[in-house]
Structure formats: C-alpha cells, structure tokens
Amino acid sequence: MRPFEYVRAREVSTALAEAAADESGDYLAGGTTQLDLMKDGVLRPSRLIDITRLPLRGIEERQGALVVGALVTMEELAANPVVVRRLPFVREALLRSASVQLRNMATIGGNLLQRTRCRYFRDPTVEACNKRERGTGCAAITRSNRTHAVLGTSPHCIATHASDVAVALIAMGAVVHIIGAHGRREVALTGFYRTPGDTPDVENELRPGELITAVEIPLLPVDARSEYLKVRDRTSYEFALASAAVAVVLGEDDVMRWARVGLGGVATVPWRALEAEAVLTGNRASSEVFTNAARAAVAGAEPRSQNAFKIELAQRTLVRTLQTVTGVSS
Ligand code: SF4
C-alpha cells in the first residue's frame, strides 16, 4: 500500500474543506471495499478524510419517505422498524448483500458508491482497464466475461454494478442528497449513475469533493407487496448473477395497479426496468404478462462471449419474483 495522509473530520464543513485542499484525496467511511482496493494498488489516494464522526447517522420518517443518513450502516437500516414494515424488499436486499460483519461496517452511502467486482479492474497487473485508466482498453471484452453486464454496456466497459440495495432503491425512486463547496443538491438515483459510454472511469454525478449526506427512500404504498430475489453461484458471500427487486399493488381482480421493477447483476448500473413496469401496470397478473414484462426488461441486452445466459437468467429471475410477489403462477 502506498503511504497516505490520514485526517479526521468532525463537521461536514471541515470534511469539505479537507477535500478541497487536495483533489487526490478520498473520503473514508466503512472502508470495506476501499481499503482492499488501496492494498491492491487500485486506488491510490494521497490522503484519506475520515468522515465516520460526521453527524450523518440519523434515520427519519418524513412526508412519506425515509431519510437515511449516509453513515447509517447496512445492518442498522435493515433493522429499522419502518424498513421492516414499509420497505421489506429493501431489507431483503440489505440482508442478502454481505455478511453480518460487513453489514455492521459498511454504510449506505458507501454501498451506493462501491466499485465493480470486475477482476481486471481489481488487478493492476492487467493493463487494459478503461475504468482504472481511461484509454487502456477493456480486458473483459476479449477475456473472461461470464459475470459481466448485458445491459447498459459500451465497447469500452461491461462491468456490472455490485450493489444489491441500490437495485431496490432505484425501483423505489430514491433520491441522493449531496453537499459540496457550492451548496446542497438532490439527484434522483435513476440519474445519479452513469453508464460507461466512452468514460467508464466516471461512474456517477458526484463532482470533486462532493459528499453524499443522505438517501431519501419513498415508502411503499401501504397495500403494496414486494420481493427481492438474488441468484448467484453460491448462497452466501457472493455477488448476484442476476437479481430482481419488484413491488406491486394488486387489486382484488388481480390487476396490477402500480408496479416497480429493478434489476441487478446484469447491468453496468442499478437498472430501473421502466419497460417492464409499463407492461405490468394496468394488466391482470398472469404468466403471459410476466413473460412479456421480462422480455421488455432485457430488450436492449447485448451479450458477450460468455454471458449470453444472463439474458435468459434475468428474465427467469424477474418472472419468479413476480410470481412470488403476486401469488400468481399460471
Ligand atoms: Fe475495466 Fe470495465 Fe473492462 Fe472490467 S469491464 S476490464 S472494469 S473496462
């Protein structure tokens, strides 16, 4: 690991000032991914600004939404009674995302910013990685790409986004609260992440020195049902090959009056499947409608040499989740 300077901030204004003083610095919260990447030489910040003492640990119910401080841990959020009652699929996504030890350290803000698990990104001995260094190429396109993305890709990067909870949050239309040298702003999670295009190293809308202070999650309608299904190579401590976060409000006639769908493990960003939602909304729950929604969700998918199976897997994952959440399987 390269030497770096360590500073601790106790106020948000101090953290912002420390970040402004050195553009190659980085904020440190739970550090569960960041420190590994530093040890491997993938991240090389000149200084770490420890933000764990900042007053960003509250969870507050406010006007039909839950406002979650960026430093709330994944375990704290999963245990919150409002999440248990009104956002059960967010809780499921949190519990399926990591071990208890990691959930006790990792923060919700850090989870949204976690880096890809692409093996070439994490191995600095591999030169070709546009996400690590723009213009070097993409090893995954010509080499092993079984776990890589089929949605939102570009010829420059096909890395999947690794977060589980972001899949449920994007389905809910969550909003990220940000503060920086020029003030506060709010960005919808759907617009927060950037697909790789020709700049895979730019992953989101955060500007230099900006800090996530909170995530605002609209609560599910009281009569909604929800489910998060994660399909992976082994049942614990593993990232998704495909996942689906689904919430619906089902009328007495089995018509889906409201539907939200997020997909994970198959896209370069947490994926809001608006096309699937359009197919579901206003239609009676049935296998045919579920299949049509799943087809719509992956309509733009682009497979590589080893990951075409993900297109089928994503559809099956979504159909299964819809069956579970509606109780309709025929
Ligand atoms: Fe790098 Fe993206 Fe290619 Fe992986 S998929 S090697 S992260 S450019």
Short mmCIF file of C-alpha atoms and ligand atoms in Angstrom, two decimals:
data_model
loop_
_atom_site.label_atom_id
_atom_site.label_comp_id
_atom_site.label_asym_id
_atom_site.label_seq_id
_atom_site.Cartn_x
_atom_site.Cartn_y
_atom_site.Cartn_z
CA MET A 1 0.00 0.00 0.00
CA ARG A 2 1.29 3.45 -0.85
CA PRO A 3 1.75 5.91 2.02
CA PHE A 4 -1.14 8.32 2.52
CA GLU A 5 -2.10 11.06 4.93
CA TYR A 6 -4.95 10.45 7.36
CA VAL A 7 -7.18 13.22 8.69
CA ARG A 8 -10.39 13.02 10.70
CA ALA A 9 -13.25 15.47 10.16
CA ARG A 10 -15.89 16.11 12.83
CA GLU A 11 -18.00 18.59 10.87
CA VAL A 12 -19.26 18.41 7.29
CA SER A 13 -17.75 21.82 6.55
CA THR A 14 -14.34 20.56 7.73
CA ALA A 15 -14.60 17.47 5.55
CA LEU A 16 -15.43 19.58 2.50
CA ALA A 17 -12.51 21.93 3.23
CA GLU A 18 -10.12 19.00 3.61
CA ALA A 19 -11.33 17.55 0.31
CA ALA A 20 -10.94 20.91 -1.43
CA ALA A 21 -7.36 21.15 -0.18
CA ASP A 22 -6.28 18.01 -2.06
CA GLU A 23 -8.15 16.77 -5.11
CA SER A 24 -6.42 13.38 -4.99
CA GLY A 25 -7.79 12.73 -1.52
CA ASP A 26 -10.75 10.49 -0.77
CA TYR A 27 -13.40 10.22 1.93
CA LEU A 28 -13.26 7.20 4.24
CA ALA A 29 -16.38 5.75 5.86
CA GLY A 30 -16.79 1.97 6.40
CA GLY A 31 -13.89 1.31 4.03
CA THR A 32 -14.96 -2.28 3.39
CA THR A 33 -14.10 -2.15 -0.32
CA GLN A 34 -11.94 0.94 -0.43
CA LEU A 35 -9.16 -0.38 1.84
CA ASP A 36 -8.90 -3.63 -0.13
CA LEU A 37 -8.53 -1.64 -3.33
CA MET A 38 -5.86 0.52 -1.73
CA LYS A 39 -3.93 -2.54 -0.56
CA ASP A 40 -4.10 -3.94 -4.09
CA GLY A 41 -2.83 -0.67 -5.55
CA VAL A 42 -6.04 0.01 -7.50
CA LEU A 43 -6.89 3.15 -5.51
CA ARG A 44 -4.06 5.49 -4.60
CA PRO A 45 -5.43 8.47 -2.65
CA SER A 46 -2.84 10.84 -1.28
CA ARG A 47 -4.98 11.34 1.84
CA LEU A 48 -8.00 9.78 3.48
CA ILE A 49 -10.50 12.07 5.13
CA ASP A 50 -12.22 10.02 7.83
CA ILE A 51 -15.88 11.06 7.88
CA THR A 52 -17.13 8.47 10.37
CA ARG A 53 -17.58 11.11 13.11
CA LEU A 54 -19.83 13.34 10.99
CA PRO A 55 -23.43 13.72 12.19
CA LEU A 56 -24.89 11.69 9.31
CA ARG A 57 -26.28 8.69 11.20
CA GLY A 58 -29.95 9.54 11.60
CA ILE A 59 -32.98 7.76 10.13
CA GLU A 60 -36.06 9.95 9.95
CA GLU A 61 -39.54 9.33 8.53
CA ARG A 62 -40.56 12.46 6.68
CA GLN A 63 -43.60 13.05 4.43
CA GLY A 64 -44.00 9.52 3.13
CA ALA A 65 -40.29 8.84 2.83
CA LEU A 66 -37.42 7.61 4.96
CA VAL A 67 -34.42 9.93 5.03
CA VAL A 68 -31.37 7.83 5.83
CA GLY A 69 -28.08 9.44 6.84
CA ALA A 70 -25.19 8.40 4.63
CA LEU A 71 -23.29 6.87 7.58
CA VAL A 72 -26.12 4.59 8.70
CA THR A 73 -24.77 1.05 8.43
CA MET A 74 -26.45 -1.56 6.28
CA GLU A 75 -27.28 -3.57 9.39
CA GLU A 76 -28.84 -0.57 11.14
CA LEU A 77 -31.00 0.15 8.11
CA ALA A 78 -32.09 -3.48 7.79
CA ALA A 79 -33.15 -3.46 11.46
CA ASN A 80 -35.09 -0.20 11.28
CA PRO A 81 -38.78 -0.85 12.08
CA VAL A 82 -40.04 1.38 9.25
CA VAL A 83 -37.89 -0.54 6.77
CA VAL A 84 -39.19 -3.82 8.18
CA ARG A 85 -42.83 -2.71 7.78
CA ARG A 86 -42.83 -0.40 4.77
CA LEU A 87 -39.75 -1.35 2.69
CA PRO A 88 -39.39 -5.11 3.15
CA PHE A 89 -37.66 -5.68 -0.18
CA VAL A 90 -35.05 -3.08 0.71
CA ARG A 91 -34.41 -5.05 3.90
CA GLU A 92 -34.13 -8.30 1.92
CA ALA A 93 -31.61 -6.71 -0.45
CA LEU A 94 -29.56 -5.46 2.50
CA LEU A 95 -29.53 -8.84 4.24
CA ARG A 96 -28.55 -10.70 1.07
CA SER A 97 -25.75 -8.33 0.17
CA ALA A 98 -22.98 -9.22 2.63
CA SER A 99 -22.01 -10.98 5.84
CA VAL A 100 -23.11 -9.57 9.23
CA GLN A 101 -19.57 -8.36 9.89
CA LEU A 102 -19.52 -6.37 6.65
CA ARG A 103 -23.06 -5.06 7.17
CA ASN A 104 -22.01 -3.72 10.56
CA MET A 105 -19.17 -1.72 8.98
CA ALA A 106 -20.48 -0.77 5.55
CA THR A 107 -22.52 2.42 5.25
CA ILE A 108 -25.44 3.08 2.97
CA GLY A 109 -23.60 5.97 1.31
CA GLY A 110 -20.57 3.78 0.71
CA ASN A 111 -22.69 0.97 -0.64
CA LEU A 112 -24.08 3.23 -3.34
CA LEU A 113 -20.52 4.16 -4.33
CA GLN A 114 -19.00 0.68 -4.21
CA ARG A 115 -16.76 -0.25 -7.09
CA THR A 116 -17.24 -3.07 -9.53
CA ARG A 117 -16.09 -6.62 -8.85
CA CYS A 118 -14.62 -6.94 -12.37
CA ARG A 119 -11.48 -8.99 -11.81
CA TYR A 120 -9.47 -6.94 -14.30
CA PHE A 121 -10.36 -3.68 -12.58
CA ARG A 122 -9.11 -5.17 -9.31
CA ASP A 123 -5.85 -6.47 -10.72
CA PRO A 124 -3.39 -3.66 -11.55
CA THR A 125 -1.10 -6.16 -13.33
CA VAL A 126 -3.73 -6.21 -16.10
CA GLU A 127 -3.11 -3.08 -18.12
CA ALA A 128 -6.30 -2.98 -20.16
CA CYS A 129 -8.97 -1.45 -17.98
CA ASN A 130 -10.64 1.78 -19.07
CA LYS A 131 -12.29 2.15 -15.67
CA ARG A 132 -8.93 2.20 -13.90
CA GLU A 133 -7.23 4.22 -16.60
CA ARG A 134 -9.13 5.73 -19.49
CA GLY A 135 -7.88 4.72 -22.93
CA THR A 136 -6.14 1.47 -21.96
CA GLY A 137 -8.83 -0.87 -23.31
CA CYS A 138 -11.11 -3.45 -21.73
CA ALA A 139 -9.70 -6.90 -20.94
CA ALA A 140 -13.14 -8.30 -20.16
CA ILE A 141 -14.41 -7.88 -23.71
CA THR A 142 -11.88 -10.38 -25.10
CA ARG A 143 -11.23 -12.46 -21.98
CA SER A 144 -13.38 -13.90 -19.18
CA ASN A 145 -16.75 -12.12 -19.06
CA ARG A 146 -19.21 -14.65 -17.64
CA THR A 147 -20.18 -12.39 -14.72
CA HIS A 148 -20.26 -9.17 -16.72
CA ALA A 149 -23.13 -6.96 -17.81
CA VAL A 150 -25.52 -7.31 -20.74
CA LEU A 151 -27.43 -4.05 -20.19
CA GLY A 152 -26.05 -0.52 -20.31
CA THR A 153 -22.72 -1.64 -21.71
CA SER A 154 -20.38 0.04 -24.15
CA PRO A 155 -17.40 -1.13 -26.23
CA HIS A 156 -15.27 0.46 -23.50
CA CYS A 157 -16.61 -1.30 -20.38
CA ILE A 158 -19.03 -4.10 -19.48
CA ALA A 159 -18.53 -4.21 -15.72
CA THR A 160 -21.59 -4.88 -13.55
CA HIS A 161 -22.60 -2.67 -10.66
CA ALA A 162 -22.28 -4.73 -7.49
CA SER A 163 -24.85 -3.21 -5.11
CA ASP A 164 -27.95 -5.16 -4.11
CA VAL A 165 -29.71 -2.48 -2.13
CA ALA A 166 -29.32 0.07 -4.92
CA VAL A 167 -31.49 -2.20 -7.09
CA ALA A 168 -34.40 -1.91 -4.63
CA LEU A 169 -33.72 1.79 -4.07
CA ILE A 170 -33.75 2.59 -7.77
CA ALA A 171 -37.04 0.74 -8.13
CA MET A 172 -38.43 2.97 -5.35
CA GLY A 173 -37.26 6.19 -7.00
CA ALA A 174 -34.85 7.05 -4.17
CA VAL A 175 -33.08 10.41 -4.16
CA VAL A 176 -29.48 11.12 -3.14
CA HIS A 177 -28.76 14.21 -1.01
CA ILE A 178 -25.39 15.75 -1.82
CA ILE A 179 -23.36 18.59 -0.38
CA GLY A 180 -20.32 20.27 -1.88
CA ALA A 181 -18.42 23.53 -1.98
CA HIS A 182 -21.25 25.12 -3.98
CA GLY A 183 -24.08 24.03 -1.69
CA ARG A 184 -26.60 21.23 -1.44
CA ARG A 185 -28.41 19.41 -4.21
CA GLU A 186 -30.61 16.36 -4.66
CA VAL A 187 -30.26 13.86 -7.50
CA ALA A 188 -32.66 11.03 -8.30
CA LEU A 189 -30.85 7.71 -8.15
CA THR A 190 -32.00 6.98 -11.71
CA GLY A 191 -29.93 9.95 -12.85
CA PHE A 192 -27.10 9.53 -10.36
CA TYR A 193 -25.33 6.61 -12.04
CA ARG A 194 -23.68 6.91 -15.44
CA THR A 195 -23.48 4.05 -17.89
CA PRO A 196 -19.88 3.68 -19.10
CA GLY A 197 -20.10 5.17 -22.60
CA ASP A 198 -16.58 6.21 -23.55
CA THR A 199 -15.72 7.35 -19.99
CA PRO A 200 -16.11 4.25 -17.77
CA ASP A 201 -13.94 5.88 -15.11
CA VAL A 202 -16.76 8.37 -14.43
CA GLU A 203 -19.36 6.31 -12.58
CA ASN A 204 -21.77 8.85 -11.14
CA GLU A 205 -22.78 12.50 -10.94
CA LEU A 206 -20.68 13.37 -7.88
CA ARG A 207 -18.37 16.31 -8.53
CA PRO A 208 -14.89 16.51 -6.99
CA GLY A 209 -15.11 16.97 -3.22
CA GLU A 210 -18.86 16.38 -3.02
CA LEU A 211 -20.23 14.21 -0.25
CA ILE A 212 -23.41 12.14 -0.05
CA THR A 213 -25.20 13.19 3.15
CA ALA A 214 -28.39 11.10 2.93
CA VAL A 215 -30.59 8.90 0.81
CA GLU A 216 -34.30 9.61 0.69
CA ILE A 217 -36.39 6.50 0.07
CA PRO A 218 -40.11 6.85 -0.68
CA LEU A 219 -42.12 4.34 1.35
CA LEU A 220 -44.12 1.67 -0.41
CA PRO A 221 -47.87 2.19 -0.63
CA VAL A 222 -49.45 0.53 2.43
CA ASP A 223 -51.12 -2.14 0.29
CA ALA A 224 -48.00 -2.93 -1.78
CA ARG A 225 -46.24 -6.28 -1.80
CA SER A 226 -42.53 -6.52 -2.55
CA GLU A 227 -39.74 -9.03 -3.03
CA TYR A 228 -36.01 -9.09 -3.75
CA LEU A 229 -34.61 -12.22 -5.39
CA LYS A 230 -30.87 -12.70 -5.84
CA VAL A 231 -29.49 -15.51 -7.98
CA ARG A 232 -25.81 -16.31 -7.51
CA ASP A 233 -23.27 -19.11 -7.89
CA ARG A 234 -23.36 -19.90 -4.15
CA THR A 235 -25.83 -18.94 -1.46
CA SER A 236 -23.72 -16.69 0.74
CA TYR A 237 -20.99 -14.10 0.44
CA GLU A 238 -21.39 -13.84 -3.31
CA PHE A 239 -22.49 -11.22 -5.79
CA ALA A 240 -25.56 -11.52 -8.00
CA LEU A 241 -25.51 -13.13 -11.41
CA ALA A 242 -28.99 -11.69 -11.70
CA SER A 243 -31.37 -10.11 -9.23
CA ALA A 244 -34.81 -8.55 -9.30
CA ALA A 245 -36.49 -6.08 -6.95
CA VAL A 246 -40.23 -5.97 -7.51
CA ALA A 247 -43.06 -4.09 -5.82
CA VAL A 248 -46.70 -4.18 -6.92
CA VAL A 249 -50.09 -3.07 -5.72
CA LEU A 250 -52.55 -5.77 -6.70
CA GLY A 251 -56.28 -5.06 -6.95
CA GLU A 252 -58.94 -7.59 -5.93
CA ASP A 253 -59.26 -8.51 -9.59
CA ASP A 254 -55.51 -9.31 -9.71
CA VAL A 255 -54.87 -6.24 -11.84
CA MET A 256 -51.50 -4.67 -11.04
CA ARG A 257 -52.44 -1.08 -10.28
CA TRP A 258 -48.84 0.00 -9.56
CA ALA A 259 -45.56 -1.74 -10.32
CA ARG A 260 -41.87 -1.06 -9.77
CA VAL A 261 -39.02 -3.19 -11.13
CA GLY A 262 -35.26 -3.03 -10.62
CA LEU A 263 -32.67 -5.45 -11.98
CA GLY A 264 -29.19 -6.18 -10.63
CA GLY A 265 -26.19 -8.29 -11.60
CA VAL A 266 -26.85 -7.82 -15.31
CA ALA A 267 -26.24 -4.12 -15.90
CA THR A 268 -23.47 -1.57 -15.59
CA VAL A 269 -25.65 0.47 -13.22
CA PRO A 270 -28.53 -0.48 -10.91
CA TRP A 271 -31.22 -0.94 -13.57
CA ARG A 272 -34.72 0.51 -13.41
CA ALA A 273 -36.81 -1.59 -15.82
CA LEU A 274 -39.34 1.03 -16.89
CA GLU A 275 -40.37 -1.00 -19.94
CA ALA A 276 -41.31 -3.93 -17.71
CA GLU A 277 -43.24 -1.64 -15.38
CA ALA A 278 -45.24 -0.34 -18.37
CA VAL A 279 -46.16 -3.90 -19.38
CA LEU A 280 -47.25 -4.81 -15.84
CA THR A 281 -49.18 -1.69 -14.85
CA GLY A 282 -52.91 -1.96 -15.54
CA ASN A 283 -52.75 -5.60 -16.56
CA ARG A 284 -54.02 -8.66 -14.75
CA ALA A 285 -51.24 -10.74 -13.21
CA SER A 286 -50.57 -13.82 -15.35
CA SER A 287 -47.66 -15.86 -16.65
CA GLU A 288 -48.12 -14.32 -20.09
CA VAL A 289 -47.91 -10.76 -18.75
CA PHE A 290 -44.90 -11.65 -16.58
CA THR A 291 -43.10 -13.18 -19.56
CA ASN A 292 -43.85 -10.13 -21.69
CA ALA A 293 -42.57 -7.84 -18.94
CA ALA A 294 -39.37 -9.87 -18.61
CA ARG A 295 -38.82 -9.73 -22.39
CA ALA A 296 -39.31 -5.97 -22.33
CA ALA A 297 -36.83 -5.63 -19.45
CA VAL A 298 -33.97 -7.16 -21.45
CA ALA A 299 -34.95 -5.90 -24.91
CA GLY A 300 -31.71 -3.95 -25.33
CA ALA A 301 -29.39 -6.58 -23.87
CA GLU A 302 -26.07 -7.17 -25.59
CA PRO A 303 -24.26 -10.41 -24.74
CA ARG A 304 -20.52 -11.07 -24.95
CA SER A 305 -18.72 -14.36 -25.49
CA GLN A 306 -19.57 -15.97 -22.12
CA ASN A 307 -22.54 -14.16 -20.64
CA ALA A 308 -25.49 -14.67 -23.01
CA PHE A 309 -27.04 -16.92 -20.35
CA LYS A 310 -27.67 -13.83 -18.26
CA ILE A 311 -30.34 -12.62 -20.66
CA GLU A 312 -32.38 -15.77 -20.01
CA LEU A 313 -31.46 -15.79 -16.32
CA ALA A 314 -32.58 -12.18 -15.82
CA GLN A 315 -35.95 -12.97 -17.39
CA ARG A 316 -36.46 -16.08 -15.27
CA THR A 317 -35.41 -14.20 -12.15
CA LEU A 318 -37.93 -11.45 -12.85
CA VAL A 319 -40.75 -13.88 -13.68
CA ARG A 320 -40.09 -15.86 -10.50
CA THR A 321 -40.09 -12.68 -8.42
CA LEU A 322 -43.36 -11.55 -9.99
CA GLN A 323 -44.91 -14.94 -9.28
CA THR A 324 -43.81 -14.78 -5.66
CA VAL A 325 -44.96 -11.24 -5.08
CA THR A 326 -48.37 -11.66 -6.71
CA GLY A 327 -49.05 -15.29 -5.74
CA VAL A 328 -49.98 -15.90 -9.39
CA SER A 329 -48.04 -18.63 -11.18
CA SER A 330 -50.22 -19.52 -14.17
FE1 SF4 B 1 -12.12 -2.47 -16.78
FE2 SF4 B 1 -14.74 -2.25 -17.24
FE3 SF4 B 1 -13.29 -3.71 -18.85
FE4 SF4 B 1 -13.67 -4.54 -16.35
S1 SF4 B 1 -15.23 -4.35 -17.90
S2 SF4 B 1 -11.74 -4.56 -17.52
S3 SF4 B 1 -13.80 -2.59 -15.26
S4 SF4 B 1 -13.08 -1.50 -18.54
#
